[in-house]
Amino acid sequence: RAELSRRYQQWFMFALRLPATRSRHVNVLQHMTGRFGDRLYPDRRRQLHQLIAGYRSGRVPLIVPLTLIRHYAAAFEITCLENQSYLTPHPAELMLRCHVWPAVDET
């Protein structure tokens, strides 16, 4: 058990040496998209690919394609995707939140 733990830690630290680049994220997103097979209608698949391309070019934040993939994984019950920590890397309490604050009345 100690040897397994040592080897796991060694490989884990080796994996952490590779920085998470935009192109690596795109690669992961594309592989996840492939898991949907024929379940996605062509227009939805096109939309997802456009969002990934938008992320690649820097016009779309990573959370957008991640959220859509997470949604489709749950809708189609694709457990190999649903169980990926990549899709939910943070506790829900730390997720990006968008608030629209009411305008301040300056009268």
N, CA, C and O atoms as a Tinker XYZ file with bonds, in Angstrom:
   428  protein
     1  N      0.822000   -1.200000    0.000000    73     2
     2  CA     0.000000    0.000000    0.000000    64     1     3
     3  C      0.866000    1.265000    0.000000    63     2     4     5
     4  O      0.551000    2.234000   -0.689000    81     3
     5  N      1.942000    1.252000    0.763000    73     3     6
     6  CA     2.832000    2.413000    0.813000    64     5     7
     7  C      3.471000    2.658000   -0.545000    63     6     8     9
     8  O      3.626000    3.804000   -0.965000    81     7
     9  N      3.845000    1.577000   -1.236000    73     7    10
    10  CA     4.446000    1.712000   -2.563000    64     9    11
    11  C      3.438000    2.285000   -3.558000    63    10    12    13
    12  O      3.783000    3.143000   -4.371000    81    11
    13  N      2.207000    1.815000   -3.495000    73    11    14
    14  CA     1.156000    2.343000   -4.370000    64    13    15
    15  C      0.942000    3.826000   -4.108000    63    14    16    17
    16  O      0.806000    4.610000   -5.047000    81    15
    17  N      0.911000    4.209000   -2.857000    73    15    18
    18  CA     0.732000    5.611000   -2.481000    64    17    19
    19  C      1.890000    6.466000   -3.010000    63    18    20    21
    20  O      1.677000    7.556000   -3.542000    81    19
    21  N      3.096000    5.964000   -2.859000    73    19    22
    22  CA     4.275000    6.695000   -3.335000    64    21    23
    23  C      4.226000    6.875000   -4.849000    63    22    24    25
    24  O      4.491000    7.968000   -5.350000    81    23
    25  N      3.888000    5.815000   -5.582000    73    23    26
    26  CA     3.826000    5.891000   -7.037000    64    25    27
    27  C      2.700000    6.821000   -7.489000    63    26    28    29
    28  O      2.869000    7.598000   -8.429000    81    27
    29  N      1.558000    6.737000   -6.817000    73    27    30
    30  CA     0.445000    7.622000   -7.167000    64    29    31
    31  C      0.854000    9.076000   -6.973000    63    30    32    33
    32  O      0.614000    9.912000   -7.844000    81    31
    33  N      1.460000    9.375000   -5.853000    73    31    34
    34  CA     1.887000   10.747000   -5.571000    64    33    35
    35  C      2.901000   11.208000   -6.608000    63    34    36    37
    36  O      2.856000   12.354000   -7.054000    81    35
    37  N      3.807000   10.332000   -6.990000    73    35    38
    38  CA     4.815000   10.680000   -7.986000    64    37    39
    39  C      4.160000   11.018000   -9.329000    63    38    40    41
    40  O      4.501000   12.034000   -9.936000    81    39
    41  N      3.236000   10.193000   -9.800000    73    39    42
    42  CA     2.562000   10.444000  -11.067000    64    41    43
    43  C      1.640000   11.649000  -10.985000    63    42    44    45
    44  O      1.512000   12.393000  -11.957000    81    43
    45  N      1.001000   11.854000   -9.848000    73    43    46
    46  CA     0.131000   13.007000   -9.667000    64    45    47
    47  C      0.937000   14.295000   -9.781000    63    46    48    49
    48  O      0.523000   15.234000  -10.461000    81    47
    49  N      2.075000   14.337000   -9.123000    73    47    50
    50  CA     2.924000   15.528000   -9.193000    64    49    51
    51  C      3.476000   15.726000  -10.608000    63    50    52    53
    52  O      3.640000   16.862000  -11.055000    81    51
    53  N      3.761000   14.635000  -11.307000    73    51    54
    54  CA     4.210000   14.731000  -12.688000    64    53    55
    55  C      3.116000   15.352000  -13.551000    63    54    56    57
    56  O      3.396000   16.204000  -14.394000    81    55
    57  N      1.883000   14.930000  -13.344000    73    55    58
    58  CA     0.754000   15.469000  -14.119000    64    57    59
    59  C      0.554000   16.955000  -13.835000    63    58    60    61
    60  O      0.183000   17.705000  -14.737000    81    59
    61  N      0.788000   17.387000  -12.614000    73    59    62
    62  CA     0.613000   18.795000  -12.262000    64    61    63
    63  C      1.668000   19.697000  -12.898000    63    62    64    65
    64  O      1.495000   20.915000  -12.936000    81    63
    65  N      2.741000   19.122000  -13.391000    73    63    66
    66  CA     3.775000   19.921000  -14.044000    64    65    67
    67  C      3.306000   20.487000  -15.378000    63    66    68    69
    68  O      3.833000   21.490000  -15.858000    81    67
    69  N      2.306000   19.832000  -15.973000    73    67    70
    70  CA     1.788000   20.302000  -17.256000    64    69    71
    71  C      0.777000   21.417000  -17.012000    63    70    72    73
    72  O     -0.267000   21.178000  -16.405000    81    71
    73  N      1.066000   22.616000  -17.471000    73    71    74
    74  CA     0.120000   23.715000  -17.234000    64    73    75
    75  C     -1.183000   23.522000  -18.019000    63    74    76    77
    76  O     -1.187000   22.973000  -19.121000    81    75
    77  N     -2.261000   23.976000  -17.438000    73    75    78
    78  CA    -3.570000   23.919000  -18.106000    64    77    79
    79  C     -3.646000   25.081000  -19.082000    63    78    80    81
    80  O     -3.949000   26.210000  -18.695000    81    79
    81  N     -3.370000   24.799000  -20.344000    73    79    82
    82  CA    -3.387000   25.840000  -21.366000    64    81    83
    83  C     -4.746000   25.861000  -22.062000    63    82    84    85
    84  O     -5.545000   24.935000  -21.922000    81    83
    85  N     -4.986000   26.907000  -22.795000    73    83    86
    86  CA    -6.237000   27.028000  -23.543000    64    85    87
    87  C     -6.377000   25.853000  -24.520000    63    86    88    89
    88  O     -7.456000   25.272000  -24.631000    81    87
    89  N     -5.314000   25.505000  -25.218000    73    87    90
    90  CA    -5.404000   24.409000  -26.190000    64    89    91
    91  C     -5.645000   23.066000  -25.504000    63    90    92    93
    92  O     -6.327000   22.207000  -26.064000    81    91
    93  N     -5.109000   22.872000  -24.327000    73    91    94
    94  CA    -5.377000   21.624000  -23.593000    64    93    95
    95  C     -6.831000   21.578000  -23.128000    63    94    96    97
    96  O     -7.465000   20.523000  -23.169000    81    95
    97  N     -7.358000   22.714000  -22.689000    73    95    98
    98  CA    -8.781000   22.758000  -22.323000    64    97    99
    99  C     -9.649000   22.433000  -23.541000    63    98   100   101
   100  O    -10.604000   21.664000  -23.435000    81    99
   101  N     -9.320000   23.015000  -24.691000    73    99   102
   102  CA   -10.083000   22.757000  -25.915000    64   101   103
   103  C    -10.051000   21.271000  -26.240000    63   102   104   105
   104  O    -11.072000   20.697000  -26.619000    81   103
   105  N     -8.893000   20.647000  -26.096000    73   103   106
   106  CA    -8.770000   19.220000  -26.370000    64   105   107
   107  C     -9.690000   18.401000  -25.461000    63   106   108   109
   108  O    -10.359000   17.477000  -25.923000    81   107
   109  N     -9.722000   18.737000  -24.182000    73   107   110
   110  CA   -10.584000   18.027000  -23.233000    64   109   111
   111  C    -12.052000   18.247000  -23.586000    63   110   112   113
   112  O    -12.840000   17.301000  -23.580000    81   111
   113  N    -12.420000   19.478000  -23.891000    73   111   114
   114  CA   -13.813000   19.780000  -24.253000    64   113   115
   115  C    -14.240000   18.997000  -25.496000    63   114   116   117
   116  O    -15.355000   18.478000  -25.552000    81   115
   117  N    -13.364000   18.913000  -26.479000    73   115   118
   118  CA   -13.697000   18.179000  -27.698000    64   117   119
   119  C    -13.849000   16.684000  -27.423000    63   118   120   121
   120  O    -14.739000   16.039000  -27.978000    81   119
   121  N    -12.990000   16.135000  -26.576000    73   119   122
   122  CA   -13.126000   14.723000  -26.218000    64   121   123
   123  C    -14.437000   14.469000  -25.475000    63   122   124   125
   124  O    -15.097000   13.455000  -25.704000    81   123
   125  N    -14.808000   15.375000  -24.599000    73   123   126
   126  CA   -16.073000   15.220000  -23.884000    64   125   127
   127  C    -17.254000   15.304000  -24.838000    63   126   128   129
   128  O    -18.228000   14.565000  -24.695000    81   127
   129  N    -17.169000   16.199000  -25.807000    73   127   130
   130  CA   -18.233000   16.337000  -26.799000    64   129   131
   131  C    -18.411000   15.038000  -27.578000    63   130   132   133
   132  O    -19.532000   14.677000  -27.937000    81   131
   133  N    -17.328000   14.346000  -27.835000    73   131   134
   134  CA   -17.393000   13.080000  -28.547000    64   133   135
   135  C    -18.187000   12.019000  -27.801000    63   134   136   137
   136  O    -18.702000   11.087000  -28.420000    81   135
   137  N    -18.295000   12.144000  -26.482000    73   135   138
   138  CA   -19.043000   11.174000  -25.681000    64   137   139
   139  C    -20.549000   11.231000  -25.923000    63   138   140   141
   140  O    -21.270000   10.302000  -25.558000    81   139
   141  N    -21.023000   12.304000  -26.529000    73   139   142
   142  CA   -22.462000   12.419000  -26.768000    64   141   143
   143  C    -22.908000   11.580000  -27.968000    63   142   144   145
   144  O    -24.094000   11.289000  -28.121000    81   143
   145  N    -21.958000   11.196000  -28.811000    73   143   146
   146  CA   -22.298000   10.381000  -29.971000    64   145   147
   147  C    -23.388000   11.039000  -30.802000    63   146   148   149
   148  O    -23.302000   12.222000  -31.131000    81   147
   149  N    -24.409000   10.268000  -31.136000    73   147   150
   150  CA   -25.518000   10.775000  -31.949000    64   149   151
   151  C    -26.657000   11.328000  -31.111000    63   150   152   153
   152  O    -27.724000   11.626000  -31.647000    81   151
   153  N    -26.459000   11.469000  -29.832000    73   151   154
   154  CA   -27.542000   11.944000  -28.961000    64   153   155
   155  C    -27.871000   13.415000  -29.167000    63   154   156   157
   156  O    -29.008000   13.835000  -28.951000    81   155
   157  N    -26.888000   14.195000  -29.581000    73   155   158
   158  CA   -27.119000   15.629000  -29.786000    64   157   159
   159  C    -27.648000   15.872000  -31.198000    63   158   160   161
   160  O    -27.125000   15.333000  -32.174000    81   159
   161  N    -28.687000   16.686000  -31.287000    73   159   162
   162  CA   -29.152000   17.125000  -32.597000    64   161   163
   163  C    -28.041000   17.918000  -33.262000    63   162   164   165
   164  O    -27.247000   18.554000  -32.569000    81   163
   165  N    -27.963000   17.899000  -34.589000    73   163   166
   166  CA   -26.877000   18.613000  -35.289000    64   165   167
   167  C    -26.770000   20.089000  -34.907000    63   166   168   169
   168  O    -25.661000   20.609000  -34.781000    81   167
   169  N    -27.896000   20.769000  -34.721000    73   167   170
   170  CA   -27.816000   22.198000  -34.370000    64   169   171
   171  C    -27.233000   22.390000  -32.973000    63   170   172   173
   172  O    -26.510000   23.358000  -32.737000    81   171
   173  N    -27.534000   21.491000  -32.054000    73   171   174
   174  CA   -26.968000   21.593000  -30.696000    64   173   175
   175  C    -25.483000   21.254000  -30.693000    63   174   176   177
   176  O    -24.694000   21.885000  -29.990000    81   175
   177  N    -25.111000   20.255000  -31.484000    73   175   178
   178  CA   -23.687000   19.903000  -31.604000    64   177   179
   179  C    -22.918000   21.079000  -32.213000    63   178   180   181
   180  O    -21.824000   21.415000  -31.759000    81   179
   181  N    -23.499000   21.699000  -33.241000    73   179   182
   182  CA   -22.870000   22.863000  -33.880000    64   181   183
   183  C    -22.708000   23.997000  -32.866000    63   182   184   185
   184  O    -21.659000   24.639000  -32.808000    81   183
   185  N    -23.746000   24.239000  -32.073000    73   183   186
   186  CA   -23.672000   25.297000  -31.067000    64   185   187
   187  C    -22.554000   25.017000  -30.060000    63   186   188   189
   188  O    -21.804000   25.922000  -29.694000    81   187
   189  N    -22.446000   23.780000  -29.623000    73   187   190
   190  CA   -21.398000   23.419000  -28.669000    64   189   191
   191  C    -20.022000   23.606000  -29.293000    63   190   192   193
   192  O    -19.114000   24.129000  -28.647000    81   191
   193  N    -19.859000   23.182000  -30.545000    73   191   194
   194  CA   -18.577000   23.371000  -31.223000    64   193   195
   195  C    -18.263000   24.854000  -31.405000    63   194   196   197
   196  O    -17.102000   25.254000  -31.310000    81   195
   197  N    -19.280000   25.671000  -31.666000    73   195   198
   198  CA   -19.062000   27.115000  -31.797000    64   197   199
   199  C    -18.624000   27.725000  -30.467000    63   198   200   201
   200  O    -17.770000   28.611000  -30.437000    81   199
   201  N    -19.211000   27.248000  -29.368000    73   199   202
   202  CA   -18.799000   27.756000  -28.057000    64   201   203
   203  C    -17.361000   27.368000  -27.737000    63   202   204   205
   204  O    -16.603000   28.164000  -27.185000    81   203
   205  N    -16.994000   26.141000  -28.089000    73   203   206
   206  CA   -15.613000   25.698000  -27.864000    64   205   207
   207  C    -14.666000   26.525000  -28.736000    63   206   208   209
   208  O    -13.591000   26.919000  -28.282000    81   207
   209  N    -15.053000   26.786000  -29.968000    73   207   210
   210  CA   -14.231000   27.638000  -30.842000    64   209   211
   211  C    -14.152000   29.053000  -30.278000    63   210   212   213
   212  O    -13.104000   29.694000  -30.353000    81   211
   213  N    -15.249000   29.539000  -29.718000    73   211   214
   214  CA   -15.250000   30.852000  -29.082000    64   213   215
   215  C    -14.315000   30.903000  -27.887000    63   214   216   217
   216  O    -13.645000   31.909000  -27.655000    81   215
   217  N    -14.274000   29.814000  -27.131000    73   215   218
   218  CA   -13.329000   29.747000  -26.012000    64   217   219
   219  C    -11.899000   29.732000  -26.549000    63   218   220   221
   220  O    -11.024000   30.421000  -26.025000    81   219
   221  N    -11.670000   28.936000  -27.603000    73   219   222
   222  CA   -10.327000   28.842000  -28.181000    64   221   223
   223  C     -9.819000   30.219000  -28.599000    63   222   224   225
   224  O     -8.645000   30.540000  -28.412000    81   223
   225  N    -10.720000   31.037000  -29.172000    73   223   226
   226  CA   -10.304000   32.358000  -29.651000    64   225   227
   227  C    -10.311000   33.422000  -28.555000    63   226   228   229
   228  O     -9.897000   34.557000  -28.792000    81   227
   229  N    -10.778000   33.064000  -27.358000    73   227   230
   230  CA   -10.770000   34.013000  -26.253000    64   229   231
   231  C    -12.020000   34.867000  -26.145000    63   230   232   233
   232  O    -12.063000   35.790000  -25.331000    81   231
   233  N    -13.040000   34.581000  -26.950000    73   231   234
   234  CA   -14.279000   35.371000  -26.914000    64   233   235
   235  C    -15.282000   34.835000  -25.904000    63   234   236   237
   236  O    -16.199000   35.556000  -25.511000    81   235
   237  N    -15.130000   33.592000  -25.476000    73   235   238
   238  CA   -16.093000   32.950000  -24.583000    64   237   239
   239  C    -15.329000   32.414000  -23.369000    63   238   240   241
   240  O    -14.288000   31.781000  -23.544000    81   239
   241  N    -15.809000   32.646000  -22.154000    73   239   242
   242  CA   -15.130000   32.088000  -20.984000    64   241   243
   243  C    -15.317000   30.571000  -20.913000    63   242   244   245
   244  O    -16.305000   30.035000  -21.415000    81   243
   245  N    -14.373000   29.896000  -20.296000    73   243   246
   246  CA   -14.389000   28.440000  -20.189000    64   245   247
   247  C    -15.666000   27.915000  -19.542000    63   246   248   249
   248  O    -16.136000   26.834000  -19.898000    81   247
   249  N    -16.229000   28.655000  -18.605000    73   247   250
   250  CA   -17.411000   28.192000  -17.883000    64   249   251
   251  C    -18.602000   27.958000  -18.817000    63   250   252   253
   252  O    -19.484000   27.163000  -18.492000    81   251
   253  N    -18.645000   28.632000  -19.963000    73   251   254
   254  CA   -19.787000   28.508000  -20.877000    64   253   255
   255  C    -19.851000   27.112000  -21.505000    63   254   256   257
   256  O    -20.869000   26.438000  -21.348000    81   255
   257  N    -18.807000   26.644000  -22.212000    73   255   258
   258  CA   -18.903000   25.286000  -22.746000    64   257   259
   259  C    -18.955000   24.229000  -21.644000    63   258   260   261
   260  O    -19.606000   23.198000  -21.811000    81   259
   261  N    -18.280000   24.473000  -20.521000    73   259   262
   262  CA   -18.343000   23.521000  -19.407000    64   261   263
   263  C    -19.771000   23.345000  -18.906000    63   262   264   265
   264  O    -20.215000   22.225000  -18.651000    81   263
   265  N    -20.476000   24.442000  -18.770000    73   263   266
   266  CA   -21.855000   24.388000  -18.274000    64   265   267
   267  C    -22.750000   23.635000  -19.249000    63   266   268   269
   268  O    -23.586000   22.834000  -18.830000    81   267
   269  N    -22.584000   23.882000  -20.532000    73   267   270
   270  CA   -23.416000   23.200000  -21.524000    64   269   271
   271  C    -23.108000   21.704000  -21.569000    63   270   272   273
   272  O    -24.021000   20.885000  -21.667000    81   271
   273  N    -21.845000   21.351000  -21.499000    73   271   274
   274  CA   -21.476000   19.931000  -21.475000    64   273   275
   275  C    -22.022000   19.269000  -20.221000    63   274   276   277
   276  O    -22.541000   18.155000  -20.281000    81   275
   277  N    -21.909000   19.945000  -19.090000    73   275   278
   278  CA   -22.455000   19.407000  -17.831000    64   277   279
   279  C    -23.969000   19.205000  -17.957000    63   278   280   281
   280  O    -24.503000   18.203000  -17.482000    81   279
   281  N    -24.650000   20.145000  -18.588000    73   279   282
   282  CA   -26.095000   20.040000  -18.791000    64   281   283
   283  C    -26.446000   18.827000  -19.657000    63   282   284   285
   284  O    -27.323000   18.039000  -19.303000    81   283
   285  N    -25.755000   18.685000  -20.794000    73   283   286
   286  CA   -26.034000   17.564000  -21.690000    64   285   287
   287  C    -25.670000   16.229000  -21.034000    63   286   288   289
   288  O    -26.377000   15.239000  -21.221000    81   287
   289  N    -24.589000   16.192000  -20.278000    73   287   290
   290  CA   -24.201000   14.953000  -19.597000    64   289   291
   291  C    -25.296000   14.507000  -18.638000    63   290   292   293
   292  O    -25.599000   13.317000  -18.551000    81   291
   293  N    -25.889000   15.450000  -17.921000    73   291   294
   294  CA   -26.977000   15.116000  -16.996000    64   293   295
   295  C    -28.241000   14.744000  -17.762000    63   294   296   297
   296  O    -28.929000   13.792000  -17.392000    81   295
   297  N    -28.552000   15.480000  -18.819000    73   295   298
   298  CA   -29.770000   15.227000  -19.587000    64   297   299
   299  C    -29.747000   13.846000  -20.237000    63   298   300   301
   300  O    -30.774000   13.171000  -20.302000    81   299
   301  N    -28.574000   13.426000  -20.719000    73   299   302
   302  CA   -28.462000   12.137000  -21.397000    64   301   303
   303  C    -27.942000   11.034000  -20.474000    63   302   304   305
   304  O    -27.723000    9.900000  -20.898000    81   303
   305  N    -27.752000   11.393000  -19.205000    73   303   306
   306  CA   -27.281000   10.447000  -18.182000    64   305   307
   307  C    -26.002000    9.726000  -18.614000    63   306   308   309
   308  O    -25.923000    8.497000  -18.594000    81   307
   309  N    -25.022000   10.510000  -18.999000    73   307   310
   310  CA   -23.718000    9.970000  -19.390000    64   309   311
   311  C    -22.830000   10.025000  -18.154000    63   310   312   313
   312  O    -22.161000   11.025000  -17.894000    81   311
   313  N    -22.836000    8.940000  -17.403000    73   311   314
   314  CA   -22.178000    8.935000  -16.097000    64   313   315
   315  C    -20.673000    9.141000  -16.175000    63   314   316   317
   316  O    -20.080000    9.705000  -15.255000    81   315
   317  N    -20.042000    8.689000  -17.268000    73   315   318
   318  CA   -18.592000    8.896000  -17.356000    64   317   319
   319  C    -18.255000   10.382000  -17.426000    63   318   320   321
   320  O    -17.152000   10.780000  -17.054000    81   319
   321  N    -19.185000   11.204000  -17.896000    73   319   322
   322  CA   -18.987000   12.656000  -17.888000    64   321   323
   323  C    -19.504000   13.276000  -16.593000    63   322   324   325
   324  O    -18.874000   14.172000  -16.030000    81   323
   325  N    -20.649000   12.796000  -16.126000    73   323   326
   326  CA   -21.234000   13.357000  -14.909000    64   325   327
   327  C    -20.276000   13.242000  -13.725000    63   326   328   329
   328  O    -20.284000   14.091000  -12.834000    81   327
   329  N    -19.457000   12.203000  -13.713000    73   327   330
   330  CA   -18.552000   11.959000  -12.592000    64   329   331
   331  C    -17.208000   12.664000  -12.739000    63   330   332   333
   332  O    -16.343000   12.525000  -11.874000    81   331
   333  N    -17.021000   13.411000  -13.809000    73   331   334
   334  CA   -15.751000   14.094000  -14.030000    64   333   335
   335  C    -15.641000   15.337000  -13.156000    63   334   336   337
   336  O    -16.494000   16.222000  -13.215000    81   335
   337  N    -14.604000   15.399000  -12.357000    73   335   338
   338  CA   -14.392000   16.588000  -11.536000    64   337   339
   339  C    -14.045000   17.799000  -12.412000    63   338   340   341
   340  O    -14.176000   18.940000  -11.968000    81   339
   341  N    -13.610000   17.563000  -13.632000    73   339   342
   342  CA   -13.299000   18.662000  -14.550000    64   341   343
   343  C    -14.525000   19.546000  -14.776000    63   342   344   345
   344  O    -14.397000   20.759000  -14.943000    81   343
   345  N    -15.706000   18.938000  -14.781000    73   343   346
   346  CA   -16.931000   19.704000  -15.025000    64   345   347
   347  C    -17.405000   20.465000  -13.793000    63   346   348   349
   348  O    -18.136000   21.447000  -13.917000    81   347
   349  N    -17.005000   20.031000  -12.631000    73   347   350
   350  CA   -17.372000   20.724000  -11.383000    64   349   351
   351  C    -16.141000   20.759000  -10.481000    63   350   352   353
   352  O    -16.089000   20.054000   -9.473000    81   351
   353  N    -15.157000   21.573000  -10.838000    73   351   354
   354  CA   -13.891000   21.558000  -10.096000    64   353   355
   355  C    -13.932000   22.240000   -8.737000    63   354   356   357
   356  O    -13.033000   22.037000   -7.921000    81   355
   357  N    -14.944000   23.037000   -8.483000    73   355   358
   358  CA   -14.999000   23.803000   -7.240000    64   357   359
   359  C    -16.286000   23.475000   -6.496000    63   358   360   361
   360  O    -17.264000   23.027000   -7.095000    81   359
   361  N    -16.278000   23.700000   -5.195000    73   359   362
   362  CA   -17.557000   23.589000   -4.489000    64   361   363
   363  C    -18.541000   24.619000   -5.050000    63   362   364   365
   364  O    -18.136000   25.694000   -5.492000    81   363
   365  N    -19.804000   24.293000   -5.030000    73   363   366
   366  CA   -20.831000   25.183000   -5.588000    64   365   367
   367  C    -20.756000   26.577000   -4.979000    63   366   368   369
   368  O    -21.067000   27.564000   -5.645000    81   367
   369  N    -20.351000   26.662000   -3.733000    73   367   370
   370  CA   -20.283000   27.959000   -3.064000    64   369   371
   371  C    -19.247000   28.891000   -3.692000    63   370   372   373
   372  O    -19.319000   30.107000   -3.514000    81   371
   373  N    -18.281000   28.327000   -4.427000    73   371   374
   374  CA   -17.229000   29.143000   -5.029000    64   373   375
   375  C    -17.443000   29.397000   -6.515000    63   374   376   377
   376  O    -16.616000   30.050000   -7.152000    81   375
   377  N    -18.532000   28.895000   -7.074000    73   375   378
   378  CA   -18.791000   29.071000   -8.505000    64   377   379
   379  C    -18.974000   30.550000   -8.821000    63   378   380   381
   380  O    -19.399000   31.343000   -7.982000    81   379
   381  N    -18.639000   30.888000  -10.056000    73   379   382
   382  CA   -18.822000   32.253000  -10.532000    64   381   383
   383  C    -20.295000   32.609000  -10.449000    63   382   384   385
   384  O    -21.146000   31.857000  -10.925000    81   383
   385  N    -20.595000   33.726000   -9.862000    73   383   386
   386  CA   -21.984000   34.167000   -9.743000    64   385   387
   387  C    -22.126000   35.505000  -10.442000    63   386   388   389
   388  O    -21.293000   36.397000  -10.282000    81   387
   389  N    -23.179000   35.631000  -11.208000    73   387   390
   390  CA   -23.446000   36.877000  -11.920000    64   389   391
   391  C    -24.673000   37.518000  -11.296000    63   390   392   393
   392  O    -25.754000   36.928000  -11.277000    81   391
   393  N    -24.503000   38.697000  -10.801000    73   391   394
   394  CA   -25.610000   39.424000  -10.184000    64   393   395
   395  C    -25.861000   40.710000  -10.959000    63   394   396   397
   396  O    -24.930000   41.361000  -11.433000    81   395
   397  N    -27.095000   41.048000  -11.073000    73   395   398
   398  CA   -27.455000   42.341000  -11.624000    64   397   399
   399  C    -27.948000   43.158000  -10.439000    63   398   400   401
   400  O    -29.003000   42.880000   -9.868000    81   399
   401  N    -27.176000   44.159000  -10.084000    73   399   402
   402  CA   -27.507000   44.973000   -8.923000    64   401   403
   403  C    -28.473000   46.059000   -9.330000    63   402   404   405
   404  O    -28.360000   46.603000  -10.428000    81   403
   405  N    -29.420000   46.386000   -8.473000    73   403   406
   406  CA   -30.337000   47.465000   -8.818000    64   405   407
   407  C    -29.593000   48.799000   -8.902000    63   406   408   409
   408  O    -28.607000   49.030000   -8.200000    81   407
   409  N    -30.084000   49.646000   -9.760000    73   407   410
   410  CA   -29.464000   50.961000   -9.902000    64   409   411
   411  C    -29.649000   51.745000   -8.613000    63   410   412   413
   412  O    -30.678000   51.640000   -7.945000    81   411
   413  N    -28.650000   52.520000   -8.283000    73   411   414
   414  CA   -28.720000   53.347000   -7.081000    64   413   415
   415  C    -29.492000   54.607000   -7.388000    63   414   416   417
   416  O    -29.189000   55.309000   -8.353000    81   415
   417  N    -30.476000   54.893000   -6.582000    73   415   418
   418  CA   -31.277000   56.105000   -6.768000    64   417   419
   419  C    -30.480000   57.273000   -6.201000    63   418   420   421
   420  O    -30.262000   57.353000   -4.992000    81   419
   421  N    -30.046000   58.177000   -7.073000    73   419   422
   422  CA   -29.204000   59.293000   -6.656000    64   421   423
   423  C    -30.009000   60.583000   -6.517000    63   422   424   425
   424  O    -29.440000   61.671000   -6.601000    81   423
   425  N    -31.290000   60.485000   -6.311000    73   423   426
   426  CA   -32.091000   61.714000   -6.191000    64   425   427
   427  C    -32.079000   62.254000   -4.804000    63   426   428
   428  O    -32.702000   63.281000   -4.536000    81   427
